[in-house]
Amino acid sequence: MKWEYSPAPESRAIADIKDRYMPFIDGAFKEGGGEDRDTINPGTGERLSTVSTVNAEDIDRAVTAARRAYQNVWSTMPGAERGKYLFRIARAIAERSRELAVVETLDNGKPIKETRDFDVPAAAQHFFYHAGWADKLQHLGLGRAPQPLGVAGQVIPWNFPLLMAAWKIAPALAAGNTVVIKPAETTPLSILVLAEIIADAELPPGVVNIITGAGDVGSTLVNHLGIDKVAFTGSTAVGRRIQRELAGTGRKITLELGGKGANIVFEDAAQDQAVEGIINGIFFNQGQVCCAGSRLLLQESIADEFVERLKQRVETLRVGDPMDKNTDVGAINSEAQLSRITALMDAGIAEGAELWSSSCPLPKNGFYLSPSIFTSATPSMRIAREEIFGPVLTTMTFRTPDEAVTKANNSPYGLSAGVWTEKGSRAMGMAAALRAGVIWDNTFNRFDPAASFGGYKESGFGREGGPSGLAAYLDTDDEAVAQ
Amino acid sequence: MTHLAVSKTYKLFIGGAFPRSESGRTYQARDNKGNFMANAALASRKDLRDAVVAARKGYAAWSKATTYNRGQVIYRIAEMLEGRRTEFIELIMISTGASSKEAAEEVDTSIDRHVHYAGWTDKLAAVLGSANPVSSPHFSYSAPEATGVVGILAPTGSPLLGLISVIAPVITGGNACVVIAAESDPCVAMTFAEVAATSDVPAGVINILTGRISELAPHLAAHADVNALDLTGTSVELRKALEQAAAETVKRVYVPKGVPDFMVAPGTARLRSFLEIKTVWHPTGALSLSGGSSY
């Protein structure tokens, strides 16, 4: 059957993209001392806007402003009042949700249906959830009056720009800290719209400072002596470097790093449901998700049939204009990311895995890749070990549940895993045996501010969301010290 | 006829056995007056690697044990310590020059700590975990799990209390450990190993090495099959290099803020440092059959 769709583009007018954006320091948008950077619309490959970036002095100013706001206002304000500011921000995100969704899609390349239905509402919910904790920290089980850490330096990635900003800012502020946060250089716009919301909410100046620029700015920030806490989401390579650089400083760190999530399908799984889950697991956000289910482990008895069903379904995914409401798979975030993905795909072919790609047509301009599936892969191949961070699934097989566990756990990463089976005891048993921070039984890529998220092993440490996410922003060391 | 004392050979504690160092090396343990006490094994890098292999096996058994069982085993350590109370008091007095009152206080506190931790094993999930009220038709919960193999540098000072205060919280959470004992007190550490060996602690859950921290610690910090490090027993100078080595495999690192006072009842910081939080999601269907209380 041939499905035809008419184009259903969302209007970009509501985004009102400005020609130039500026960093947000000490409550005001100010010209940065660094070089201007263009930000590209990955859906078209064209310049979207220009962003003024910061230099070392700007970072000093931001950290100083955050310290002043921490000492004079934020740490002394009653928790209930802090919470009210966060509730305001949550409400304002919801009010400007369509605008934020369009900005995010234009700057990031992900489909409008995802920004509209997931990124933006989830960001609002994160503020709303954490707002409620601000006056209830004594109920976390971390003592009668848990204390904030001070100024948090935060660096976030480009795959969920607004949502990651919410994941970082909301718990930090609820716990009584102030922040200096740096978005990724390819996706600075949505957080700068959030800055407008923060300003409109009359959050005291300096409580949230947003600095723009590339990796060097992030590196200067996390190594700044005025910072008490570092939170980073991004690659394991950079996370490792940050941990090494901060050695001996006693600074509290949260790292949310890479993954190579196993998605395990047993022969008794509800196959149609599993196919949908596998697709969500690897093609959601073009597979540019740290917890993506990028390793498909199929029980041998159903492997061939399942791969056929999967390919048939992937063929129906609509790849293309991120602004089209019918688009399932949008653009890769940048040309650089696209070439990293294709380089790893080439390695997969060279190592002998079999590549299949959807025959969907791709737009001429912009950064696109057909959803792809590798079969006949072995655990030692690079495509089975390394994070591809793109719409590329690596398929392997297993015979017994024990073998599935061994293969799934055979990774330096441990962020997520999925299990597909109709047998409840097996689902729970697998959930216990898998060494990963998030396990999805018969579902995948579910997130909620009430549920902690974070990795085992080299996927990082510390949690975001839930009570343990707040612990990451509080002084929880309760060991007595000899004087 | 006078009795010529039979002096003890102190060896290592790896995988439930007491081997000599594969290197054949020993060093002399001395009492607080500088007199010879005993020869202790001078562990090598190879011994350390063997201990990590043993710990990985110990972890597999221990992390699967029920929390009730783990609690009983840790309580058993308290029982065995109580039975050898006099021996430990004497050993601490000789080793550190403590008065009998001070030494007795250290031993009694060490016993009580194990009782305290024995009661924690089956409460960690209730205190640190949660049923997550997610806004979608899913049952979601978060619960603590052991981090894995923990490398511990034991502190100097109180040779028994310091040692057990760093081991007990680690094994309470279901981890296995490789401990480098305080260099100056191998005798107390290895006598505690005898207690561990006779307390139903599965082989490999507690491994204790004696020797030079400066020689062994860098290898422990860099070992790719060690998941976490407790740097309580290191000098400030060594700490930075060890933390840098630990970063290569993103290890969890616990560094106390100052010199811990182990006579004070512990909080939960050490317990929490060696636990992971795992979140599990399971669909309930759009129409919950349980009347809206499905999380």
Coordinates of C-alpha atoms in Angstrom, one line a residue, chain A residues 125 129 140-142 236 239-241 243-250 255 257 273 421 424 427-428 430-443 446-448 450-463 466-468 471 475-483, chain B residues 56 59 127-136 138-148 165 224 227 232 239-262 264-270 272 275-283:
Chain A
Q125 CA 6.8 19.8 34.0
Y129 CA 7.8 19.3 39.8
L140 CA 14.3 14.0 51.4
G141 CA 15.8 11.9 54.1
L142 CA 19.0 13.9 54.0
T236 CA 31.9 10.2 28.0
G239 CA 32.9 13.8 31.1
R240 CA 36.1 11.8 31.7
R241 CA 38.2 15.0 31.0
Q243 CA 36.4 14.5 36.2
R244 CA 40.2 14.4 35.6
E245 CA 40.4 18.2 35.6
L246 CA 38.5 18.5 38.8
A247 CA 40.5 15.8 40.6
G248 CA 41.5 17.0 44.1
T249 CA 39.2 20.0 44.2
G250 CA 36.5 18.3 46.3
L255 CA 28.0 13.4 34.9
L257 CA 27.3 10.6 29.7
Q273 CA 4.3 -3.7 20.2
T421 CA 8.5 -10.2 27.0
G424 CA 6.1 -10.8 34.0
A427 CA 10.6 -8.9 32.8
M428 CA 11.3 -8.2 36.5
M430 CA 15.8 -9.1 33.6
A431 CA 15.3 -5.6 35.1
A432 CA 17.2 -6.8 38.2
A433 CA 20.0 -8.4 36.2
L434 CA 20.7 -5.6 33.8
R435 CA 23.5 -3.2 34.9
A436 CA 21.9 0.1 33.8
G437 CA 20.3 3.1 35.4
V438 CA 17.0 3.0 33.6
I439 CA 15.2 -0.2 32.6
W440 CA 12.2 -0.1 30.3
D441 CA 10.0 -3.2 30.4
N442 CA 7.8 -3.4 27.3
T443 CA 8.2 0.3 26.7
R446 CA 9.9 7.2 29.0
F447 CA 10.9 10.2 31.1
D448 CA 9.3 11.9 34.0
A450 CA 9.4 12.2 39.3
A451 CA 11.6 9.3 38.1
S452 CA 15.4 9.4 38.6
F453 CA 17.5 9.2 35.5
G454 CA 21.3 8.5 35.2
G455 CA 23.9 5.9 34.5
Y456 CA 25.9 3.0 35.8
K457 CA 29.6 2.5 35.0
E458 CA 31.1 4.9 32.3
S459 CA 27.6 6.4 31.6
G460 CA 28.3 8.7 34.5
F461 CA 27.2 9.2 38.1
G462 CA 24.6 11.2 40.0
R463 CA 21.0 11.3 39.1
G466 CA 13.2 12.4 41.6
P467 CA 14.5 12.7 45.1
S468 CA 18.0 11.5 44.2
A471 CA 20.5 15.1 46.4
D475 CA 25.5 19.1 50.7
T476 CA 24.7 15.5 51.8
D477 CA 28.0 14.7 53.5
D478 CA 26.9 13.7 57.1
E479 CA 30.1 12.1 58.3
A480 CA 31.5 13.6 61.6
V481 CA 34.9 15.1 61.3
A482 CA 37.6 15.0 64.0
Q483 CA 38.8 18.4 65.1
Chain B
R56 CA 34.2 -9.4 41.1
Y59 CA 30.2 -9.3 44.2
V127 CA 14.8 5.0 52.6
L128 CA 16.7 5.7 49.3
G129 CA 14.2 4.3 46.8
S130 CA 10.8 5.5 45.7
A131 CA 7.6 4.6 43.9
N132 CA 7.5 7.2 41.2
P133 CA 4.2 8.9 40.5
V134 CA 4.8 9.3 36.8
S135 CA 2.3 11.1 34.5
S136 CA 1.8 8.3 32.1
H138 CA 3.3 3.2 33.9
F139 CA 4.4 1.6 37.1
S140 CA 7.8 3.1 37.8
Y141 CA 10.0 2.6 40.8
S142 CA 13.6 3.6 41.7
A143 CA 15.7 1.4 44.0
P144 CA 19.3 1.4 45.1
E145 CA 21.7 -1.3 43.9
A146 CA 25.3 -2.1 44.7
T147 CA 27.9 -0.2 42.5
G148 CA 30.1 -3.3 42.2
S165 CA 34.2 1.9 59.3
A224 CA 39.2 -0.9 34.8
N227 CA 33.8 0.7 40.0
T232 CA 39.8 7.9 53.1
R239 CA 44.6 12.0 46.3
K240 CA 44.7 14.2 43.2
A241 CA 46.7 11.6 41.2
L242 CA 44.4 8.9 42.3
E243 CA 41.3 10.9 41.4
Q244 CA 42.8 11.6 38.0
A245 CA 43.4 7.9 37.4
A246 CA 39.9 7.1 38.6
A247 CA 38.5 9.5 36.0
E248 CA 39.7 7.3 33.1
T249 CA 36.9 4.8 33.8
V250 CA 34.5 7.3 35.4
K251 CA 34.8 5.7 38.9
R252 CA 32.7 7.0 41.8
V253 CA 35.1 8.5 44.3
Y254 CA 34.4 9.1 48.0
V255 CA 36.7 11.6 49.6
P256 CA 35.9 12.6 53.2
K257 CA 35.8 16.3 53.9
G258 CA 38.3 16.1 56.7
V259 CA 39.6 13.4 59.1
P260 CA 36.5 11.4 59.9
D261 CA 35.7 10.8 63.6
F262 CA 34.6 7.2 63.5
V264 CA 30.6 9.2 66.2
A265 CA 27.6 7.2 64.9
P266 CA 27.8 7.3 61.1
G267 CA 25.3 9.0 58.8
T268 CA 24.4 7.6 55.3
A269 CA 27.0 9.4 53.2
R270 CA 29.3 6.4 52.9
R272 CA 25.0 6.3 49.5
L275 CA 25.0 2.7 45.6
E276 CA 23.4 3.2 42.2
I277 CA 19.8 4.2 41.8
K278 CA 18.0 2.1 39.2
T279 CA 14.7 3.2 37.7
V280 CA 12.4 0.6 36.2
W281 CA 9.3 1.3 34.1
H282 CA 6.5 -1.0 33.3
P283 CA 3.3 -0.2 31.4

